[in-house]
mmCIF file of C-alpha atoms and ligand atoms in Angstrom:
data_model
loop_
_atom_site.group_PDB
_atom_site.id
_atom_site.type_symbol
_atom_site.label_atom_id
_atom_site.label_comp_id
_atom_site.label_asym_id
_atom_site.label_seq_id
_atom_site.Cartn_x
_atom_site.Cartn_y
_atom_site.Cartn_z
ATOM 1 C CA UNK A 11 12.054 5.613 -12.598
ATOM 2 C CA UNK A 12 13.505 6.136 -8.948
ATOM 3 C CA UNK A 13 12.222 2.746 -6.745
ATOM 4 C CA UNK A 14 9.982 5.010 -4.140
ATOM 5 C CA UNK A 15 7.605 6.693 -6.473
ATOM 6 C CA UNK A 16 5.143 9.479 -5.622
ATOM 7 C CA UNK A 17 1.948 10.193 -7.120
ATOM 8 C CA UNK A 18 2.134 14.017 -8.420
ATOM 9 C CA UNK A 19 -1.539 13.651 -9.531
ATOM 10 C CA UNK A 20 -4.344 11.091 -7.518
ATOM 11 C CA UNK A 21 -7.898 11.710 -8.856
ATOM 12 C CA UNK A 22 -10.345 10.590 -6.387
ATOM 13 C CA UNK A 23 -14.138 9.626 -7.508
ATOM 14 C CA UNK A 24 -14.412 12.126 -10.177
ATOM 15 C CA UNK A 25 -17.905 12.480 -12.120
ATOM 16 C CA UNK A 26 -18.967 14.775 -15.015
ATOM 17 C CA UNK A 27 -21.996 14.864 -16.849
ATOM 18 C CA UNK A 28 -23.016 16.797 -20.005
ATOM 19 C CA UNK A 29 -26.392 17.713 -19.418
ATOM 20 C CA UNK A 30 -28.454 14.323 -18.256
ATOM 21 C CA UNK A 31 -25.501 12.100 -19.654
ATOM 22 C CA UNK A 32 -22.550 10.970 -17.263
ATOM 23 C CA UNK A 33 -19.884 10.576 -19.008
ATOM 24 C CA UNK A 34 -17.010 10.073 -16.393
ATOM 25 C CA UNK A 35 -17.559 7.788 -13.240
ATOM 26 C CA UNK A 36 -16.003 7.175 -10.517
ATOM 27 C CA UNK A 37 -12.738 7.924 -11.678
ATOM 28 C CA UNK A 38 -9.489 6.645 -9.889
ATOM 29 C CA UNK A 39 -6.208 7.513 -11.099
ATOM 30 C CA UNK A 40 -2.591 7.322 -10.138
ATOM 31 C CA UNK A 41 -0.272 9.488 -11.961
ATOM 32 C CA UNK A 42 3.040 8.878 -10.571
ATOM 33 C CA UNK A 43 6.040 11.513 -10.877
ATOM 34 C CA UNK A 44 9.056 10.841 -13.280
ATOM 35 C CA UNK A 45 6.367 8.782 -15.048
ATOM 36 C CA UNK A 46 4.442 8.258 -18.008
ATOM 37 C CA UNK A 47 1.034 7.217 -18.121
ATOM 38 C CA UNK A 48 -0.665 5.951 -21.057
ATOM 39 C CA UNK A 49 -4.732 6.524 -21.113
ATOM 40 C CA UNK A 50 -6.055 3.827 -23.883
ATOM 41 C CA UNK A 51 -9.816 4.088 -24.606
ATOM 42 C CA UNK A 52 -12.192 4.085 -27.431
ATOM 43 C CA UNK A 53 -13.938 7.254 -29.070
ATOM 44 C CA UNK A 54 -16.302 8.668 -26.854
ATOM 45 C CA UNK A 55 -14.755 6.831 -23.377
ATOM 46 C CA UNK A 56 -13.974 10.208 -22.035
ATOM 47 C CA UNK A 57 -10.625 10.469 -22.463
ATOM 48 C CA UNK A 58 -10.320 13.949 -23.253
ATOM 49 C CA UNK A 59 -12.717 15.409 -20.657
ATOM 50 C CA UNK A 60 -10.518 13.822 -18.323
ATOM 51 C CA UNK A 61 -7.126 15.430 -19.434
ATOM 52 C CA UNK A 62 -9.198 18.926 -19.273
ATOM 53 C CA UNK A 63 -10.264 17.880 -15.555
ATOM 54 C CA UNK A 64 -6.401 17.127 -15.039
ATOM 55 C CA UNK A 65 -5.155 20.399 -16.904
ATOM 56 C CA UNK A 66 -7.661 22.220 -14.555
ATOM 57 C CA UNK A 67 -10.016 23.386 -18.005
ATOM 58 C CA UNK A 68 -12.877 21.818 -17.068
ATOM 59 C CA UNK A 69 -14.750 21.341 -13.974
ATOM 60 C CA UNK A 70 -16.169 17.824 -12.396
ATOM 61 C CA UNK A 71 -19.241 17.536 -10.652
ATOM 62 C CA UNK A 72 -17.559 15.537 -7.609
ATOM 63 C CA UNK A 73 -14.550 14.140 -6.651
ATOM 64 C CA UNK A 74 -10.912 15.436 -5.673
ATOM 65 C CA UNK A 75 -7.708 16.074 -7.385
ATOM 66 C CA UNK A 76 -4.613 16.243 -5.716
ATOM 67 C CA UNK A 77 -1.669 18.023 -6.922
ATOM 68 C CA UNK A 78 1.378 17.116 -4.928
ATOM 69 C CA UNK A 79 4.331 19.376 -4.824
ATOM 70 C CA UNK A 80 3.516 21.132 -8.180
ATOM 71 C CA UNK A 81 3.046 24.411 -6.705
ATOM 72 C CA UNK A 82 3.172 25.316 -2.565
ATOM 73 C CA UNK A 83 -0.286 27.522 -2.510
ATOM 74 C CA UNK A 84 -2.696 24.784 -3.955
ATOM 75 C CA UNK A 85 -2.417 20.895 -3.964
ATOM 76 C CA UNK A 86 -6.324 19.570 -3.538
ATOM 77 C CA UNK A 87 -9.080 20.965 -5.936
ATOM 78 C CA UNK A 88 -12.692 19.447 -4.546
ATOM 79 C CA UNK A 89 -15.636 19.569 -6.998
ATOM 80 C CA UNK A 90 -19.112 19.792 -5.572
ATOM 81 C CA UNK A 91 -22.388 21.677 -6.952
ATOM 82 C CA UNK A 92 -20.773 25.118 -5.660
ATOM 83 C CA UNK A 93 -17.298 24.701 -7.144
ATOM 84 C CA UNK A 94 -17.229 27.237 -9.762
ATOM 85 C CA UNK A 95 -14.966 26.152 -13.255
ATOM 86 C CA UNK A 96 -11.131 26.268 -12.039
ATOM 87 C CA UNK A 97 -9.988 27.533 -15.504
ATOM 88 C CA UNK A 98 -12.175 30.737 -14.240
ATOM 89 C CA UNK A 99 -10.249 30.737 -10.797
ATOM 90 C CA UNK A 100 -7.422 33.131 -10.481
ATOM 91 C CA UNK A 101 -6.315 30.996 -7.254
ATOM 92 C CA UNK A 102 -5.259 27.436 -9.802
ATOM 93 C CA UNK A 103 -3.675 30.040 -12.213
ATOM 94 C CA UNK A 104 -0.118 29.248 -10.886
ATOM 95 C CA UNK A 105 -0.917 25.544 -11.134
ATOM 96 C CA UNK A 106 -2.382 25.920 -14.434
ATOM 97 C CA UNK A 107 1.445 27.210 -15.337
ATOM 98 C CA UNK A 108 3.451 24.250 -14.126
ATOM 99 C CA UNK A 109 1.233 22.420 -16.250
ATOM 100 C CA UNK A 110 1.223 22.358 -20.236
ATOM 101 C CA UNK A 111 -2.150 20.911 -22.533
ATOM 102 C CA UNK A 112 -1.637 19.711 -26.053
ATOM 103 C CA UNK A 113 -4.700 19.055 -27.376
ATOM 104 C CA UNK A 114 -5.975 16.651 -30.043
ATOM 105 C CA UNK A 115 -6.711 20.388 -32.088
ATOM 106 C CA UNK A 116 -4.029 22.158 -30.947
ATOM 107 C CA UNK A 117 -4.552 25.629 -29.776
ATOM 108 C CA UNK A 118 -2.500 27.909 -32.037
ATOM 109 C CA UNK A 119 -1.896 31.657 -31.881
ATOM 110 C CA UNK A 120 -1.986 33.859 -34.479
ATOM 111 C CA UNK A 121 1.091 34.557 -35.305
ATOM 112 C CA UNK A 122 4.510 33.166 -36.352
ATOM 113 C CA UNK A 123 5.500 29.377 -35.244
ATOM 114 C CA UNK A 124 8.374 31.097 -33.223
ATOM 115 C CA UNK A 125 6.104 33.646 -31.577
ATOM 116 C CA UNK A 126 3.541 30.274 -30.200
ATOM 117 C CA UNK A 127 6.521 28.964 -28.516
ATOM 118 C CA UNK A 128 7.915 32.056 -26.995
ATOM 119 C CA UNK A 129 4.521 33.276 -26.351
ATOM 120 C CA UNK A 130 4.561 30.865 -22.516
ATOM 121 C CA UNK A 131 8.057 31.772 -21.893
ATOM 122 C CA UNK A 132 7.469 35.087 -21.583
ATOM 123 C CA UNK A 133 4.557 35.035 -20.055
ATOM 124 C CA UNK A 134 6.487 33.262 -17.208
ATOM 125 C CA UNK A 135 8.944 35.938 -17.227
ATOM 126 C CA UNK A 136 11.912 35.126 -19.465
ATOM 127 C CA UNK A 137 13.051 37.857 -21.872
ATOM 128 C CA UNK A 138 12.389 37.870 -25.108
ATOM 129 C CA UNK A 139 16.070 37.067 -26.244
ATOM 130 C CA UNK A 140 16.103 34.097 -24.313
ATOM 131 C CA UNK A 141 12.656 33.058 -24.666
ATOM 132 C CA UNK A 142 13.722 33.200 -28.639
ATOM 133 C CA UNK A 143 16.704 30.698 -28.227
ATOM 134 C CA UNK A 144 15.111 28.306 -26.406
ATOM 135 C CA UNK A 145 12.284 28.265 -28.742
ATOM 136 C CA UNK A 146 14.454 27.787 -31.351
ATOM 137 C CA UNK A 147 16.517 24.911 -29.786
ATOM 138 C CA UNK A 148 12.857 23.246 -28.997
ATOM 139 C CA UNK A 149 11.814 23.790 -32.693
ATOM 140 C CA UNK A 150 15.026 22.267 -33.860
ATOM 141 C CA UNK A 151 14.594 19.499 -31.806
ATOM 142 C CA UNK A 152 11.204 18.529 -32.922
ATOM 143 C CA UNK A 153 12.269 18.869 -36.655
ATOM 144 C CA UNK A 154 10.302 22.106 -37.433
ATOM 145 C CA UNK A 155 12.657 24.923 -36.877
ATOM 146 C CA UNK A 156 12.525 26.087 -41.401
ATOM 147 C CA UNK A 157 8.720 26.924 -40.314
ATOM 148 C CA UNK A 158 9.631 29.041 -37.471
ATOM 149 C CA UNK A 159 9.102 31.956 -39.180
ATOM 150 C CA UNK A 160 5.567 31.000 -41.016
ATOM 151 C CA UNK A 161 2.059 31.806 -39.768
ATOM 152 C CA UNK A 162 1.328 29.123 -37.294
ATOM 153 C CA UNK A 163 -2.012 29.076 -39.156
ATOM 154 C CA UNK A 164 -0.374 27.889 -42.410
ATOM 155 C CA UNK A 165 1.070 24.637 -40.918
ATOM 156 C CA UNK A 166 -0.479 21.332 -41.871
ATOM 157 C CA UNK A 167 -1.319 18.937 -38.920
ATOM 158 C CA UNK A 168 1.249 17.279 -38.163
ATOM 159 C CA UNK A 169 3.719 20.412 -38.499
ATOM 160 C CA UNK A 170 0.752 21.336 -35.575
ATOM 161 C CA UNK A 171 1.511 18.420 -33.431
ATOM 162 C CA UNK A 172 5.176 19.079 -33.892
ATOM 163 C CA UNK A 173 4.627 22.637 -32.517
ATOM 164 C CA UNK A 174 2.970 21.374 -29.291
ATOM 165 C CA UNK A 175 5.976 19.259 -28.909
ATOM 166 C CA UNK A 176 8.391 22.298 -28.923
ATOM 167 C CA UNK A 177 5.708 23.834 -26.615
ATOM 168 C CA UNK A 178 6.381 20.699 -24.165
ATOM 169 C CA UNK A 179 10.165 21.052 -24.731
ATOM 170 C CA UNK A 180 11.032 24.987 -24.349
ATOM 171 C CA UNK A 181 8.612 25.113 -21.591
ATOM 172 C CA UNK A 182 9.599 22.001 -19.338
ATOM 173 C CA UNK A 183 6.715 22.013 -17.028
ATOM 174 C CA UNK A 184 6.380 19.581 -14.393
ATOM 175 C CA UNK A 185 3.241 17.692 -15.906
ATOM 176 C CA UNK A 186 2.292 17.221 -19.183
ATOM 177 C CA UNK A 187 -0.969 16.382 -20.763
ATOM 178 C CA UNK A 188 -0.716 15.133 -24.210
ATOM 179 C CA UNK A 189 -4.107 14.439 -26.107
ATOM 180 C CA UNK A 190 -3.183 11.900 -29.216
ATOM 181 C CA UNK A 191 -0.329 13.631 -29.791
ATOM 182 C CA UNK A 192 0.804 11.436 -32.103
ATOM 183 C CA UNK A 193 -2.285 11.463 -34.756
ATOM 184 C CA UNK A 194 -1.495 13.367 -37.345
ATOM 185 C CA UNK A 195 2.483 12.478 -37.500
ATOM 186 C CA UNK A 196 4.230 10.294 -39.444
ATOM 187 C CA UNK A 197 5.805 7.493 -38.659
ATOM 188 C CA UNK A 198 8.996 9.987 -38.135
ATOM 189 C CA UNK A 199 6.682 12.453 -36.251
ATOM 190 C CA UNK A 200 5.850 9.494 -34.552
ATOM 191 C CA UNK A 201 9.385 8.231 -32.932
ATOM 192 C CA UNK A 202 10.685 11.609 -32.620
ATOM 193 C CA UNK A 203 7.465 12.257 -30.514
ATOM 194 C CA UNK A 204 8.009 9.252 -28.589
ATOM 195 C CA UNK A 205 12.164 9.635 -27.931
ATOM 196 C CA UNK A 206 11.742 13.333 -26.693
ATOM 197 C CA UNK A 207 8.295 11.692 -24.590
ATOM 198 C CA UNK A 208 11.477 9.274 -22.898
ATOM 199 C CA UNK A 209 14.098 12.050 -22.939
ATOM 200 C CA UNK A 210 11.926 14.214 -21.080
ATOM 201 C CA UNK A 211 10.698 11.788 -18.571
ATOM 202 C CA UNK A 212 14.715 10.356 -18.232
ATOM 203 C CA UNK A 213 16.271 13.164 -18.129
ATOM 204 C CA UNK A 214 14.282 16.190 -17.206
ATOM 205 C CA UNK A 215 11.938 14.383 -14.542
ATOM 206 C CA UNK A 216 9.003 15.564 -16.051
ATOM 207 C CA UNK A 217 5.917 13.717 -16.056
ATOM 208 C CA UNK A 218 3.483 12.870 -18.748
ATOM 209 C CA UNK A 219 -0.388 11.687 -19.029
ATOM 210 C CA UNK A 220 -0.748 10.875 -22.503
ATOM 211 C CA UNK A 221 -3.994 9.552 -24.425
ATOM 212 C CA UNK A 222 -3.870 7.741 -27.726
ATOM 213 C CA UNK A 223 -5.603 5.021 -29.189
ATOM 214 C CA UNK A 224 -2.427 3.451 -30.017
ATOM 215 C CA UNK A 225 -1.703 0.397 -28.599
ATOM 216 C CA UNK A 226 1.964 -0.137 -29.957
ATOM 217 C CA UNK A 227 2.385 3.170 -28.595
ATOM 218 C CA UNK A 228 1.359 2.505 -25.442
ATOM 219 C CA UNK A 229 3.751 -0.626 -25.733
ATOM 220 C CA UNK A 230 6.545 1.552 -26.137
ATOM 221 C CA UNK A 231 6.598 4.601 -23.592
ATOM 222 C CA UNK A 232 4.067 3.765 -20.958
ATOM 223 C CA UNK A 233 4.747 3.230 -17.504
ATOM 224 C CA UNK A 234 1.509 2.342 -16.114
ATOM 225 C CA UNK A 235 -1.151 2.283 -18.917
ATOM 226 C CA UNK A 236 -5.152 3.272 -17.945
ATOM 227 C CA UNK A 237 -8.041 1.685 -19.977
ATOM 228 C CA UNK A 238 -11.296 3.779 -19.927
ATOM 229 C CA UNK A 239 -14.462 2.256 -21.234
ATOM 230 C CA UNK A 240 -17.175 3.839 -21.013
ATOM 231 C CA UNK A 241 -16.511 6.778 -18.791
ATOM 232 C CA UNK A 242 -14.467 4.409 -15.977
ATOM 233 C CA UNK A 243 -11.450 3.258 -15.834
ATOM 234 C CA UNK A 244 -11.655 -0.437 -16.037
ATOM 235 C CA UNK A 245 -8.486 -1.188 -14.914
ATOM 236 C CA UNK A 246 -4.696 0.731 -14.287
ATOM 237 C CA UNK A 247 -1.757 -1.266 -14.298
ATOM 238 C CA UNK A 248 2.211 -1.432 -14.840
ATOM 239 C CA UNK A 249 2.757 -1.382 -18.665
ATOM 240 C CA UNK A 250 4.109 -5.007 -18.878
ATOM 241 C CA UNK A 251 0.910 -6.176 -16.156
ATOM 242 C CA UNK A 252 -1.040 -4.866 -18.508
ATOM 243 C CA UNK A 253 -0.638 -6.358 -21.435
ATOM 244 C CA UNK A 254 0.560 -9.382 -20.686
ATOM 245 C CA UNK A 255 -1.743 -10.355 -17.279
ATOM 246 C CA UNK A 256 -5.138 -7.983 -17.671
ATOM 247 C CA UNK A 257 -7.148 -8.783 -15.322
ATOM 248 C CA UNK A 258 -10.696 -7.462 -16.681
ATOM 249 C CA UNK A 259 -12.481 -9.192 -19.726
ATOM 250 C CA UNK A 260 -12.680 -6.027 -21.940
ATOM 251 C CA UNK A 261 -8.866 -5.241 -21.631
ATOM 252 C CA UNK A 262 -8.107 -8.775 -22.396
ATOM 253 C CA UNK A 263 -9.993 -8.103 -25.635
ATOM 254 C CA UNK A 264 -8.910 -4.093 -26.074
ATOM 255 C CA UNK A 265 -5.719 -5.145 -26.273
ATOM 256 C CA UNK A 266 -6.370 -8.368 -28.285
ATOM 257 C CA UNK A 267 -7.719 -5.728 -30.837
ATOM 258 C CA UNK A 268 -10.925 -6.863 -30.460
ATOM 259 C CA UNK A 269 -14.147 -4.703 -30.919
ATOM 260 C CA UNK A 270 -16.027 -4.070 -27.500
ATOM 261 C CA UNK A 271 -19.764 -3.605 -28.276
HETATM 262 N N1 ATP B 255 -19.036 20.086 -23.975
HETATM 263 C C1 ATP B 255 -19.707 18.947 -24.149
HETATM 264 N N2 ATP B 255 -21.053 18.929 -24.146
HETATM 265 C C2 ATP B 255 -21.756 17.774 -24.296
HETATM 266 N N3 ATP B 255 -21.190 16.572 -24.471
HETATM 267 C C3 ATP B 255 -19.842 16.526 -24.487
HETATM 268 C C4 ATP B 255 -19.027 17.701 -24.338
HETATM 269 N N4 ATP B 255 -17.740 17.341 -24.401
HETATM 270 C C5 ATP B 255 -17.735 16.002 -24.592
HETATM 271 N N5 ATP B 255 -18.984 15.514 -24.645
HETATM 272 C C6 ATP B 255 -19.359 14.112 -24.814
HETATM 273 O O1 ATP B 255 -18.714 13.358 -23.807
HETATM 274 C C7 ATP B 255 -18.280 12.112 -24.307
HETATM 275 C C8 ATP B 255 -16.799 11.956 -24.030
HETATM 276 O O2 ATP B 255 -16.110 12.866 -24.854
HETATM 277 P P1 ATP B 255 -14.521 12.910 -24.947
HETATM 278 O O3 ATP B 255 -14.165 13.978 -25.898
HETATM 279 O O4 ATP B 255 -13.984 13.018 -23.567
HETATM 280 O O5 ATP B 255 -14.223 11.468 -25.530
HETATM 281 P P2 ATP B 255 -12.827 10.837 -26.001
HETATM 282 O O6 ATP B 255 -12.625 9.599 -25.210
HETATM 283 O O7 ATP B 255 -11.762 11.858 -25.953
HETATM 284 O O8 ATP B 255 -13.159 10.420 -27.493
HETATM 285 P P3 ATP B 255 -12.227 10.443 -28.825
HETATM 286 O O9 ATP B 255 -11.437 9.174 -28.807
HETATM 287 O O10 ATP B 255 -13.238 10.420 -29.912
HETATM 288 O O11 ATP B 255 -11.412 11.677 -28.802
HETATM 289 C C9 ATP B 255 -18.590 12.101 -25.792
HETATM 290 O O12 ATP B 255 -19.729 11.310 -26.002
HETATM 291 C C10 ATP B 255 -18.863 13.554 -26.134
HETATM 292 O O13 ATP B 255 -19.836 13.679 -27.130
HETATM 293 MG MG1 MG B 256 -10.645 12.774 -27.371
#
């Protein structure tokens, strides 16, 4: 990471409730470009509501997000009682492109594996013979290039996870938001997940938000790591600050492994 670092995401007070619940609050978060950040939190924190308020799938009920030098046209989305859902909003549609959502169930097409990765390449204007090679250089690279040809359907989960991988790689966007991406691979899934995670932020500048429940994980490619308990974030810190010098109670014992009831 360069030594002046810019935040290409800051989320400002962001709330969202299901019904009479709240289950974000207050949210505060740096995402800074080039970078990875790790989002640790247990089942039920909120961790994937707020990837689909970052990917722009989801609305809050208040707050800001700031997009900075994604696109030109749009770079603050405000959420307040009149703010209709943004994934309806044709305005954050060339936002939405730039940025690229693998989910903990990964959305697949119907279709062939080749024809899910070529699928947002040409639908962002690349022709088909070239959308086809650089699907099949992404599929190669995240070991699943003999299933290229197979229903995406037919592909077991971690084949799945693989496939949003290739996704990330043909595509390149700017920021990507990986939900567990690692939890149904192997522990080869696993590193080649992790290397192409550094490769991309190294040497394509892109930048990642990544949830997992993985510590070790975390360990290994975060730059700044975010714990969310309980629908806030308890604390965001450099990787090494946090784990070796947390400065709340319940990361102290999150990371210890402990249970927090
Ligand atoms: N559409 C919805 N309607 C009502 N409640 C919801 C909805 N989506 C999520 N929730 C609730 O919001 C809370 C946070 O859910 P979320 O999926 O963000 O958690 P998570 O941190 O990703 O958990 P996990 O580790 O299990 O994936 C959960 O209690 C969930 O039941
Ligand atoms: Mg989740």
């Amino acid at each position: 990471m360069s030594a002046i670092s810019t935040d290409l995401v800051t989320v400002r007070g962001v709330r969202k409730r299901f019904g009479a619940r709240e289950v974000l609050r207050d949210i505060d978060l740096n995402v800074s470009s080039g970078s990875i950040t790790v989002i640790l939190g247990t089942n039920g924190a909120g961790k994937t509501t707020l990837l689909r308020i970052l990917g722009l799938l989801e609305r809050a009920d208040e707050g800001t997000v700031i997009y900075d030098g994604i696109v030109p046209s749009v770079s603050t989305v405000t959420y307040g009682a009149s703010t209709a859902s943004p994934a309806q909003d044709k305005r954050y549609l060339p936002l939405r492109r730039q940025m690229l959502l693998a989910f903990q169930h990964p959305a697949i097409f119907s279709g062939s594996v080749l024809s899910n990765v070529t699928y947002g390449l040409e639908l962002r204007g690349i022709s088909r013979a070239d959308a086809e090679e650089r699907s099949m250089a992404a599929l190669r690279d995240a070991g699943i290039a003999e299933r290229a040809h197979q229903h995406a359907s037919s592909l077991s989960g971690g084949e799945a996870a693989r496939l949003s991988v290739a996704r990330a790689l043909a595509l390149q966007p700017p920021l990507l938001l990986l939900d567990e991406p690692s939890a149904s691979l192997d522990p080869y899934g696993t590193k080649l997940l992790e290397d192409l995670l550094l490769h991309m932020r190294d040497d394509l500048g892109m930048t990642a938000v990544v949830v997992t429940q993985d510590i070790f994980e975390a360990r290994r490619v975060a730059d700044q790591v975010a714990f969310l308990h309980e629908g806030r974030i308890i604390e965001q810190a450099p990787r090494d600050t946090f784990f070796s010098h947390p400065r709340d109670d319940r990361t102290r014992r999150f990371v210890a492994g402990e249970l927090l009831v």
